[in-house]
Tab-separated table of C-alpha atoms and ligand atoms in Angstrom:
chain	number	residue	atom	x	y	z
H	29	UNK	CA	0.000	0.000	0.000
H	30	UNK	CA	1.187	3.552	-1.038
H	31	UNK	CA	1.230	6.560	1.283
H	32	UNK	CA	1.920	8.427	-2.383
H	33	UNK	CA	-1.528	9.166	-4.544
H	34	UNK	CA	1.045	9.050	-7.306
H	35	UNK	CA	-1.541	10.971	-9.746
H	36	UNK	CA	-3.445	13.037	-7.469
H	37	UNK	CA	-1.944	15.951	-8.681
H	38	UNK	CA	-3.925	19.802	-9.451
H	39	UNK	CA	-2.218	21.339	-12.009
H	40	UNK	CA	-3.595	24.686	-12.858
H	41	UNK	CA	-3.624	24.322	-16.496
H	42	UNK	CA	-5.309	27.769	-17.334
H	43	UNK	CA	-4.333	31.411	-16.954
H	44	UNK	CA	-6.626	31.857	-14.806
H	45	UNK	CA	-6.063	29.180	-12.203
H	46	UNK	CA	-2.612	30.994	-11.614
H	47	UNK	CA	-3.443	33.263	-8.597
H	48	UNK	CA	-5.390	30.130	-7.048
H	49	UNK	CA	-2.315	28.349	-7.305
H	50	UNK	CA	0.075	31.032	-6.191
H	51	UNK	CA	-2.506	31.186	-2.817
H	52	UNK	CA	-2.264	27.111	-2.816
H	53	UNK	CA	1.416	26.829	-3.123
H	54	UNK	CA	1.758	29.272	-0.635
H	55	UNK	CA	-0.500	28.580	2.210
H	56	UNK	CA	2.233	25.468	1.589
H	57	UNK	CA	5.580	26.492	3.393
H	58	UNK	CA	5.953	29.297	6.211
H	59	UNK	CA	7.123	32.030	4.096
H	60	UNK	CA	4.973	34.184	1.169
H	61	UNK	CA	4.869	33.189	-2.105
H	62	UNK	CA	7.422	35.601	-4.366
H	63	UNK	CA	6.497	35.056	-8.303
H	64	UNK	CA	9.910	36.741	-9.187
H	65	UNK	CA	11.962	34.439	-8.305
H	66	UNK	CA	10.586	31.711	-11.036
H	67	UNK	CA	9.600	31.871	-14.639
H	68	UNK	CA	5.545	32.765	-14.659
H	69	UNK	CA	5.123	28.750	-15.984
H	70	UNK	CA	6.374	27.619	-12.481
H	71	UNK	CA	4.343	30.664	-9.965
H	72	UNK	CA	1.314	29.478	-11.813
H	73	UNK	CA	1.704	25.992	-10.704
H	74	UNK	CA	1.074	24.166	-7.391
H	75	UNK	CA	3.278	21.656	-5.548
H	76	UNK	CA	2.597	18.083	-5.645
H	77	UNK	CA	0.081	17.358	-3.320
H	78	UNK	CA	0.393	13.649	-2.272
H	79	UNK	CA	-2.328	12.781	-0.359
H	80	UNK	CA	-2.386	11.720	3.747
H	81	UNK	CA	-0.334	9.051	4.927
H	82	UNK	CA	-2.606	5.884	4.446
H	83	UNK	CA	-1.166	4.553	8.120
H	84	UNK	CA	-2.278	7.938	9.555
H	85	UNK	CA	-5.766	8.108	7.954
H	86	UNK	CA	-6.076	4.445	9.305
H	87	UNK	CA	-5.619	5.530	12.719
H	88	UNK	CA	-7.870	8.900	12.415
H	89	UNK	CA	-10.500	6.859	11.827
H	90	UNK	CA	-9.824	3.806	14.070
H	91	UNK	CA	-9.282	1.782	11.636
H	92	UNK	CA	-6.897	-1.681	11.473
H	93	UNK	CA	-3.982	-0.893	8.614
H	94	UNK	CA	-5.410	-3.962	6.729
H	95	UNK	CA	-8.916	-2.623	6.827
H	96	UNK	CA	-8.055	1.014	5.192
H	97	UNK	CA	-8.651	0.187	1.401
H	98	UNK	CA	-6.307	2.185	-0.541
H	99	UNK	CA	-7.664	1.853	-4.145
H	100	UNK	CA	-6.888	5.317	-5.167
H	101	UNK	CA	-3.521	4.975	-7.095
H	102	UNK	CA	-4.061	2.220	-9.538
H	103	UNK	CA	-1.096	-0.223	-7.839
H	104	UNK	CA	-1.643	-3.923	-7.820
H	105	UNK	CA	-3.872	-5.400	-4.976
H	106	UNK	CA	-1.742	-8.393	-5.071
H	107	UNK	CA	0.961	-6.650	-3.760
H	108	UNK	CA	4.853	-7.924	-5.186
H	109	UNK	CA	5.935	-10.867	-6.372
H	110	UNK	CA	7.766	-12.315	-3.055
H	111	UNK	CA	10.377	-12.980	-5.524
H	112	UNK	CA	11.083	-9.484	-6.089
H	113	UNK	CA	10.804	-8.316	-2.556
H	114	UNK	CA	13.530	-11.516	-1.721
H	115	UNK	CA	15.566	-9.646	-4.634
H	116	UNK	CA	15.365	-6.094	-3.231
H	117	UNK	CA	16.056	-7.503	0.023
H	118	UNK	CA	19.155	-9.096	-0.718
H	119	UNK	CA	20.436	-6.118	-2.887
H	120	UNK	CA	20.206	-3.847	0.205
H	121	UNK	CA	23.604	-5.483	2.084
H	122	UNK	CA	25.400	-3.637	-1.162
H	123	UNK	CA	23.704	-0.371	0.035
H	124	UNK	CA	27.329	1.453	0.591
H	125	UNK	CA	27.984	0.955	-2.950
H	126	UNK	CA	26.477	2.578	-5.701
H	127	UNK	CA	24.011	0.692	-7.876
H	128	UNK	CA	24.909	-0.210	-11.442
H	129	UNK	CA	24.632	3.353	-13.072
H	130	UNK	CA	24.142	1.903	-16.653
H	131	UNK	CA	21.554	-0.613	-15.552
H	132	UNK	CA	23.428	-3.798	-17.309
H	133	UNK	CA	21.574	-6.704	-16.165
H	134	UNK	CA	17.986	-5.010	-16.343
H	135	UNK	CA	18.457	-3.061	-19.834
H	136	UNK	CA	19.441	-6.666	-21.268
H	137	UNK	CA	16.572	-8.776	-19.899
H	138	UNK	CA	13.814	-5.822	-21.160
H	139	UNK	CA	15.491	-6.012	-24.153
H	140	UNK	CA	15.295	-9.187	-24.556
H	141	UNK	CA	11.845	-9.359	-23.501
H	142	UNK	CA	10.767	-6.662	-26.165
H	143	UNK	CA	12.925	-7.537	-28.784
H	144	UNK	CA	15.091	-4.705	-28.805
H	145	UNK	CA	18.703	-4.388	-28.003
H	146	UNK	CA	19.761	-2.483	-24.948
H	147	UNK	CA	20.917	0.299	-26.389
H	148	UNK	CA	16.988	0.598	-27.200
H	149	UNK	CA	16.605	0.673	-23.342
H	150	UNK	CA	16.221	3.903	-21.160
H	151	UNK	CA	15.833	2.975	-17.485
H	152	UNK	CA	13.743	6.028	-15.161
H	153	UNK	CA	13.010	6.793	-11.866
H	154	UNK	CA	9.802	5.468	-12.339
H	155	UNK	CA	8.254	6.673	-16.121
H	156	UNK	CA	7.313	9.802	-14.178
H	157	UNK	CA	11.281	10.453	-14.600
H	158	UNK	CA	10.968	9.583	-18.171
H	159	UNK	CA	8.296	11.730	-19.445
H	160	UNK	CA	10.353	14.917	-17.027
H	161	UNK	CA	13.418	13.919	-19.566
H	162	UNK	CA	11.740	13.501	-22.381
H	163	UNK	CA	10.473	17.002	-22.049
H	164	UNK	CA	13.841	18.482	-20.627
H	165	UNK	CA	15.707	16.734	-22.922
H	166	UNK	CA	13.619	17.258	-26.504
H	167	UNK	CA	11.231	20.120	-25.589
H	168	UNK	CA	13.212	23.256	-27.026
H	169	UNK	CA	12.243	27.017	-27.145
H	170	UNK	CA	9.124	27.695	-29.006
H	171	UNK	CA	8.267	24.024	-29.410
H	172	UNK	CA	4.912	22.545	-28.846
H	173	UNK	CA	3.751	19.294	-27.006
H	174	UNK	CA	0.394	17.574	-28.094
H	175	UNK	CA	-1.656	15.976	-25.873
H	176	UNK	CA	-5.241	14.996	-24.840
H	177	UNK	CA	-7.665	15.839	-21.597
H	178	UNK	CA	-8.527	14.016	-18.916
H	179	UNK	CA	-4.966	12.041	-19.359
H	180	UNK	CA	-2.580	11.608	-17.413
H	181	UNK	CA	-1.742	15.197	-15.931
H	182	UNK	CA	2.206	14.761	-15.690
H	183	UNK	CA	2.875	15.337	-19.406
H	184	UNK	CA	1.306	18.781	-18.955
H	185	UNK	CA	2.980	19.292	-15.434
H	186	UNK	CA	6.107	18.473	-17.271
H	187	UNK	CA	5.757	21.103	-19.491
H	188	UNK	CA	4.476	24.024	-18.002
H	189	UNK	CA	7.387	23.441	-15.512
H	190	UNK	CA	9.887	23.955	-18.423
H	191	UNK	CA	8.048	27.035	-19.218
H	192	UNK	CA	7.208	25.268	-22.566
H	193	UNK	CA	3.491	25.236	-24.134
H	194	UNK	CA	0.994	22.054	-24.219
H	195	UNK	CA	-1.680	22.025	-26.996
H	196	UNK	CA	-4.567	19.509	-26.020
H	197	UNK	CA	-7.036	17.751	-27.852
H	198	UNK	CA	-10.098	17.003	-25.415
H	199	UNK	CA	-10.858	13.183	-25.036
H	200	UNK	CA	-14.288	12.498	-27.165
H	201	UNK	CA	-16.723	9.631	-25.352
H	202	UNK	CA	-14.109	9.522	-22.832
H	203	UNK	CA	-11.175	8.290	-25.306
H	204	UNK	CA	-8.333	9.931	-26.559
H	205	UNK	CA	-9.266	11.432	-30.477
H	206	UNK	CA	-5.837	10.985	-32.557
H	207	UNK	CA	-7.672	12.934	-35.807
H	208	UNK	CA	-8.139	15.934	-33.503
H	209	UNK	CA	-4.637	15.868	-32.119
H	210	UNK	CA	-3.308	15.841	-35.764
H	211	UNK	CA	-4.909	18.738	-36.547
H	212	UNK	CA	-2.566	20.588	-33.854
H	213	UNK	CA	0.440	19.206	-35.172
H	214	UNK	CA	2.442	21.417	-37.177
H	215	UNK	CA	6.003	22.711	-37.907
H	216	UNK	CA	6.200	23.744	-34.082
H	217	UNK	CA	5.285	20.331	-32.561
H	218	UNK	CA	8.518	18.435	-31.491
H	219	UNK	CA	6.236	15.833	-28.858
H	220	UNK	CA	3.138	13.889	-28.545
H	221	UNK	CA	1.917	11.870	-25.652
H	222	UNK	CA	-0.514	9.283	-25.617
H	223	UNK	CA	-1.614	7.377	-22.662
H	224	UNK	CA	-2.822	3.904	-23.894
H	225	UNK	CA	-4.758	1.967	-21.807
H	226	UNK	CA	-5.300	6.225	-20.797
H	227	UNK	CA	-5.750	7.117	-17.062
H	228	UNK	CA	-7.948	8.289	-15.899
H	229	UNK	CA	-10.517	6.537	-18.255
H	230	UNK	CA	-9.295	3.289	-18.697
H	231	UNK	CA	-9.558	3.621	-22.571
H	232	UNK	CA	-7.444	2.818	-25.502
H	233	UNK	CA	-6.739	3.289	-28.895
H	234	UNK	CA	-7.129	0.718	-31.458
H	235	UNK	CA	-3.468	-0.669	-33.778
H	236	UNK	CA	-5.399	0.729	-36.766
H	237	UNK	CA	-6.440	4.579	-35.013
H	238	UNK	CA	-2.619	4.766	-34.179
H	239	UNK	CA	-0.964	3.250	-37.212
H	240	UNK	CA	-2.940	6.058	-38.992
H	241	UNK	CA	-1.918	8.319	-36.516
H	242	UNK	CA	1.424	7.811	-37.209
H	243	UNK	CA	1.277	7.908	-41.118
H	244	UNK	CA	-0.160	10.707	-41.046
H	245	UNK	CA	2.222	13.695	-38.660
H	246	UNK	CA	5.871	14.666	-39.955
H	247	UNK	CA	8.167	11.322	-39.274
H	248	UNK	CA	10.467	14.202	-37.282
H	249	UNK	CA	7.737	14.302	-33.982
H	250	UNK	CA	8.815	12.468	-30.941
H	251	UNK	CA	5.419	10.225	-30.647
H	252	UNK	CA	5.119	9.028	-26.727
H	253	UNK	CA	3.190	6.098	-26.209
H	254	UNK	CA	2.836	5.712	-22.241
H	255	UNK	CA	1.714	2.061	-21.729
H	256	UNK	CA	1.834	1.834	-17.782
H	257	UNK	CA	-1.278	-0.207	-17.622
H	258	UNK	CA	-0.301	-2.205	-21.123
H	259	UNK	CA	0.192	-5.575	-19.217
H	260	UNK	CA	-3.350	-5.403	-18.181
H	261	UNK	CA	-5.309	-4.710	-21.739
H	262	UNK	CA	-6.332	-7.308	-23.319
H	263	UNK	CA	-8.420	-5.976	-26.220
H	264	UNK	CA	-7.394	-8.171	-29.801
H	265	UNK	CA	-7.197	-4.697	-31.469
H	266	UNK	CA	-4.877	-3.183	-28.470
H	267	UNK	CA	-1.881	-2.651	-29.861
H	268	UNK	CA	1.783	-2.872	-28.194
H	269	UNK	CA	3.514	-0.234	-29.753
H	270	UNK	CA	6.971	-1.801	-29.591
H	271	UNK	CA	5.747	-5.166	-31.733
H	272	UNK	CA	3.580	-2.981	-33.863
H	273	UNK	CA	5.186	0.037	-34.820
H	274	UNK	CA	8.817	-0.375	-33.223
H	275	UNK	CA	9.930	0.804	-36.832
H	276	UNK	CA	9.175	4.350	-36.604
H	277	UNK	CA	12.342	6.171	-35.734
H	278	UNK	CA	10.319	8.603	-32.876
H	279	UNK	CA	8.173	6.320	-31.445
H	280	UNK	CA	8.894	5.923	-27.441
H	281	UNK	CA	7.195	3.437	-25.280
H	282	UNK	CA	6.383	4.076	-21.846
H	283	UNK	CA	6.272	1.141	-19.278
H	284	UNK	CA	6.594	0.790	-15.663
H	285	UNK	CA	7.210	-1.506	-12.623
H	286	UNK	CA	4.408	0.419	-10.795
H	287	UNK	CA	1.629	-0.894	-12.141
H	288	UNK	CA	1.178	-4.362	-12.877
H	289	UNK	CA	4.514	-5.724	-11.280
H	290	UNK	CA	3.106	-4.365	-7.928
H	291	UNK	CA	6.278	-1.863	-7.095
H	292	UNK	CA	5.240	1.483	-6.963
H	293	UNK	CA	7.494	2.057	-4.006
H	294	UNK	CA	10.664	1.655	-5.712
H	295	UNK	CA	10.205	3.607	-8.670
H	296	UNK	CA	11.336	2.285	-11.427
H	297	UNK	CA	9.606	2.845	-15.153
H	298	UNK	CA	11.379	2.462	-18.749
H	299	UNK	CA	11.360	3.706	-22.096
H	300	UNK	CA	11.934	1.732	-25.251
H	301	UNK	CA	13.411	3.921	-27.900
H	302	UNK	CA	15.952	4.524	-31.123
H	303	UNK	CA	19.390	4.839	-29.757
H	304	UNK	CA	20.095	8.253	-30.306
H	305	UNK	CA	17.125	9.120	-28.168
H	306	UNK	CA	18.430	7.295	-25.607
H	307	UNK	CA	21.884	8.613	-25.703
H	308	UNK	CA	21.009	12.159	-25.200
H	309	UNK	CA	18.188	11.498	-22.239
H	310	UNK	CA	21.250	9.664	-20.349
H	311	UNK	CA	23.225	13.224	-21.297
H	312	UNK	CA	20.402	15.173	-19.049
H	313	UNK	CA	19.913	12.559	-16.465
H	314	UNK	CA	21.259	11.765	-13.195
H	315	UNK	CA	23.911	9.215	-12.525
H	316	UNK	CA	22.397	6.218	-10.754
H	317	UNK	CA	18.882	7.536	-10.841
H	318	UNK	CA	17.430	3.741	-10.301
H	319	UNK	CA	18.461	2.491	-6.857
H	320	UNK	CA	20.244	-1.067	-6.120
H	321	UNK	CA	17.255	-2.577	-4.766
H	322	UNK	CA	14.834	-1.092	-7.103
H	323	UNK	CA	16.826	-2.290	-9.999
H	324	UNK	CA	17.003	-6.183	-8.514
H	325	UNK	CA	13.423	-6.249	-7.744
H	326	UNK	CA	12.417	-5.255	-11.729
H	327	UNK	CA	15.036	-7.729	-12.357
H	328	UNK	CA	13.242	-10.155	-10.223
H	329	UNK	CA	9.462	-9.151	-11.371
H	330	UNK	CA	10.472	-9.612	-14.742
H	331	UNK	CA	11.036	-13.377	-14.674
H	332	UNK	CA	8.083	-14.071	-12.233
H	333	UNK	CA	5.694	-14.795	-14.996
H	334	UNK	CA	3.589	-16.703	-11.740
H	335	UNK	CA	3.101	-13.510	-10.410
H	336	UNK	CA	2.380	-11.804	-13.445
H	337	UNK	CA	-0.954	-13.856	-14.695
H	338	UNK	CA	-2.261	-13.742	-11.221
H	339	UNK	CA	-2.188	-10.360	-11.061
H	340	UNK	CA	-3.762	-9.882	-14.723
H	341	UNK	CA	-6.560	-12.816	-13.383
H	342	UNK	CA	-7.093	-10.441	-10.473
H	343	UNK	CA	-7.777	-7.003	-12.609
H	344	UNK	CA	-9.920	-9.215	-15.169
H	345	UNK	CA	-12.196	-10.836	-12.661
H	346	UNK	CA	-12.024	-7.506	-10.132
H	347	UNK	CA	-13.328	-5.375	-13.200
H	348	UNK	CA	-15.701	-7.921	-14.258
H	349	UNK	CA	-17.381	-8.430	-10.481
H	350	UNK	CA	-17.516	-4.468	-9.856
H	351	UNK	CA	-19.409	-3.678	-13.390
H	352	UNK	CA	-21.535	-6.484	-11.885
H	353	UNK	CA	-22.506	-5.067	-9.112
H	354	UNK	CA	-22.244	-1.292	-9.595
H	355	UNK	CA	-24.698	-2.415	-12.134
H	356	UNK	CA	-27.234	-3.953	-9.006
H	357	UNK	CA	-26.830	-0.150	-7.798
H	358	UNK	CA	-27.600	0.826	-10.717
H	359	UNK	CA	-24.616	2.193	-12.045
H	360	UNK	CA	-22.259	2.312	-15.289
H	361	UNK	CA	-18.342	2.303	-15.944
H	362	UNK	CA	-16.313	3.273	-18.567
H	363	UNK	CA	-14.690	-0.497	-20.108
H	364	UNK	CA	-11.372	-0.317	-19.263
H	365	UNK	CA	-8.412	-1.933	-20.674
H	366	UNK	CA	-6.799	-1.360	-17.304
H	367	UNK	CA	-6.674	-2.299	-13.281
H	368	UNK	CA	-9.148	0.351	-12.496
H	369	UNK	CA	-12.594	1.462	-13.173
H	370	UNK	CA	-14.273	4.970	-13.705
H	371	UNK	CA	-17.644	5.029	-12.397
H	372	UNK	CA	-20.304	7.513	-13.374
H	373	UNK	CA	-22.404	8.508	-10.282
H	374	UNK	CA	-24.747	10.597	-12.172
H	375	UNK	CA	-24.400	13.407	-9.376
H	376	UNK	CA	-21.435	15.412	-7.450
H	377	UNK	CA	-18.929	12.366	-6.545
H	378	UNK	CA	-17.085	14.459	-3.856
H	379	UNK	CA	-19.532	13.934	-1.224
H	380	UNK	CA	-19.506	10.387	-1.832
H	381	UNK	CA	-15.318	9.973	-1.934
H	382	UNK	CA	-15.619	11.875	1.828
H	383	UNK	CA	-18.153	9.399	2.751
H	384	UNK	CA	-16.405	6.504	1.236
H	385	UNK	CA	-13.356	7.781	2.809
H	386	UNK	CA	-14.929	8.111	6.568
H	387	UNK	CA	-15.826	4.334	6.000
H	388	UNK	CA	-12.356	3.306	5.288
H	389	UNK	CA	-12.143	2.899	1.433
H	390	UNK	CA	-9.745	5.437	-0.479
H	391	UNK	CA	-10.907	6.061	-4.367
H	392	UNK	CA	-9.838	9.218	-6.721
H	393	UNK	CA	-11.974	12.046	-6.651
H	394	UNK	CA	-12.126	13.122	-10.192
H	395	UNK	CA	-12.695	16.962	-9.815
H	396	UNK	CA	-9.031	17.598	-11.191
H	397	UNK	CA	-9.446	15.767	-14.132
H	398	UNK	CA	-12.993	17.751	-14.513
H	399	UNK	CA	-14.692	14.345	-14.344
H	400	UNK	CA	-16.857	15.545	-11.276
H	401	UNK	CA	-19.818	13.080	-11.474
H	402	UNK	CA	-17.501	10.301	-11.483
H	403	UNK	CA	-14.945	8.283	-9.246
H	404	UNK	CA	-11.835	5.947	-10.086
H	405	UNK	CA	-11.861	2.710	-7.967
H	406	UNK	CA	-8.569	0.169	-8.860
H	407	UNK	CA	-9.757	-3.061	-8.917
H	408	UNK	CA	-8.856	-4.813	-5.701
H	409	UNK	CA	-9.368	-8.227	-4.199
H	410	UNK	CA	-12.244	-10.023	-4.753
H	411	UNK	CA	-13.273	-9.419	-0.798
H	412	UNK	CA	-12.320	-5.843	-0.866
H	413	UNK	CA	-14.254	-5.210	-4.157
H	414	UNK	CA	-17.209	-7.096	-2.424
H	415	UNK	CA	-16.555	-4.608	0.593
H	416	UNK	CA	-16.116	-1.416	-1.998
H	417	UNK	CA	-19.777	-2.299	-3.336
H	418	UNK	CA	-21.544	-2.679	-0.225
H	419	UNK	CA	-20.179	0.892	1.532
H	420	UNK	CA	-20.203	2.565	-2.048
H	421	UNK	CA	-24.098	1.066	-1.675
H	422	UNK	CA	-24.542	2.815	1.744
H	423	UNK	CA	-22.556	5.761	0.544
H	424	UNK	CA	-24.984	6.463	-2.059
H	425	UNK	CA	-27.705	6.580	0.263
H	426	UNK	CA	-26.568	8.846	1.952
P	28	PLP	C1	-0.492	6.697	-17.540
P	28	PLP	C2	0.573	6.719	-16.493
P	28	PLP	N1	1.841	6.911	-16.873
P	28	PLP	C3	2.835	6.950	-15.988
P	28	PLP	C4	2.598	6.798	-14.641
P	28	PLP	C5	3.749	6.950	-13.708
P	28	PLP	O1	4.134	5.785	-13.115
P	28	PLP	P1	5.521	5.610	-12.404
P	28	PLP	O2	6.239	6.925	-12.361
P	28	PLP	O3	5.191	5.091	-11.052
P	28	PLP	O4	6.269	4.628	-13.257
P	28	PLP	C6	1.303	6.597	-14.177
P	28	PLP	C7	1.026	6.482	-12.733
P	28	PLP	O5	-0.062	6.586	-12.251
P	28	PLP	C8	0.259	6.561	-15.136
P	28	PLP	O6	-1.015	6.388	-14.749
């Protein structure tokens, strides 16, 4: 369980939101908030806000640890493959040294698992690192990234923080519209990111939507494919960008070790990538940005295939049970491709997520990603998804 709502991030994406911020960030830290000293990009924006400790909230509300239900961040209610955790544990008696800075052992067994060679291989801090480097490293003056909203908001955080614009294409029927993004390409655009499965929605785009997408912008755009939640989709038509489309000289895949492989914690996420790409996002980067244990425990996760079909059974049969019975209470998701569900409450969800919250279960209020009528629930056990249905039940009463 994470004390770290990894995503629950407000990002004042507007003009307009930037006094709000400046008064957020600021009622933040002790001192007053002085706009000169950054770029206007970075006063407008507000810090990270990561959400209470879940051992803390636990004990506000008299709660045992194992009964707080933290299905707010999308990790994997099976927890880590013990293999992994053995791994990480045994890499800690090397903690005087530092780890392996170019990532040997992992680069070659993703590559080898992709099809790639490791020069292909680009190791992060989780992807959250990635998509920061990507921008850092490839984002120039008076360049343009293209992206779609709700999505995930740390390609636009990434952005605004390097004082660098973001030109968004809304979602349409909750999924992310590739025509409508192409439109805003043009001789400016240097990046594109695309969440597929997306979060918050859970929705993806089809091989054929993207292959067209590709054909059809200037071969010189970076195209960012962020598949965190790939491992979970299951759609014929889903397409993994690497097998599909690994030709295309700009393409970079997104993966990460948070999601299905259950190890949020130790932050580690990859990209997939031409060479070159690679070469100048280890230029940017820090040395030994993965640590020791973190980098035996992918190691690990990656060869307990075990773990890794239990924990797709688990999302499959979790999604399938809560559509189920949200249906009994008579109400609708969004199909997702992923480990969590968006469900449409047909009123203001915020009173419900407090409600929820005072009964022990912790779900994303979806007011940031102006989805207010709706909550995101990651699937979770088949008890605690029994347990989510019968509070959310109450809940909705009132
Ligand atoms: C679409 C997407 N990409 C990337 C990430 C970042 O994951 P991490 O930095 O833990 O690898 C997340 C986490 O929620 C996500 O939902």
């Amino acid at each position: 369980m994470s004390s770290d709502v990894r995503d629950d991030l407000t990002l004042p994406v507007t003009s307009t939101d930037a006094a709000q911020a400046i008064t957020a960030a600021a009622s933040g830290f002790a001192g007053s908030a002085d706009p000169t000293l950054v770029t206007p990009e970075i006063a407008a924006m507000a810090p990270y806000s990561p959400g209470r400790p879940w051992r803390q909230v636990a004990r506000e509300l008299g709660l045992a640890e194992a009964d707080l239900l933290q299905l707010a961040a999308n990790e994997n209610a099976l927890g880590p493959s013990a293999r992994a955790v053995a791994a990480a544990a045994n890499a800690l008696s090397d903690a005087h040294l530092y780890p392996d800075g170019g990532f040997s052992a992992l680069r070659a067994a993703l590559a080898a698992r992709h099809g790639v060679t490791p020069q292909h291989i680009a190791v992060g801090n989780g992807s959250n690192e990635i998509i920061e480097l990507l921008v850092r490293t490839f984002l120039g003056p008076g360049q343009t990234m293209v992206t779609s909203w709700p999505s995930f908001v740390v390609y636009r955080l990434a952005v605004q923080a390097a004082g660098r614009e973001a030109l968004i294409a809304p979602l349409r029927n909750d999924r992310y519209d590739l025509a409508a993004m192409a439109a805003l390409v043009d001789s400016r655009t240097q990046l594109v990111f695309i969440a597929n499965p997306n979060n918050p929605t859970g929705t993806y785009v089809p091989r054929r939507e993207l292959a067209a997408f590709l054909d059809r912008i200037p071969r010189q755009v970076i195209v960012v494919v962020d598949e965190a939640y790939a491992e979970f989709a299951d759609a014929p038509d889903y397409p993994d960008a690497i097998r599909d489309f690994g030709h295309h000289p700009r393409l970079v895949v997104l993966r990460t070790f948070s999601k299905i492989y259950g190890l949020a914690g130790l932050r580690v996420g990859y990209g997939i990538m031409d060479p070159a790409l690679v070469h100048y996002l280890d230029c940017v980067r820090q040395p030994y940005n993965v640590n020791g244990p973190g980098q035996a425990a992918a190691l690990a996760a990656l060869e307990d295939e075990t773990h890794l079909r239990a924990s797709q059974r688990l999302a499959r049969e979790g999604k399938a049970q809560l559509t189920e019975g949200l249906a009994r209470l008579g109400l609708s998701v969004v199909p997702s491709q992923t480990n969590f569900l968006v469900v449409r409450l047909g009123r203001e969800a915020s009173p419900v997520v407090d409600r929820l919250r005072a009964a022990g279960v912790l779900v994303r209020d979806m007011r940031g990603y102006d989805m207010p009528d709706t909550i995101r629930v990651t699937v979770g056990t088949r008890a605690q998804n029994m347990t989510v249905l019968e509070i959310l039940g109450r809940a909705l009463d009132g």
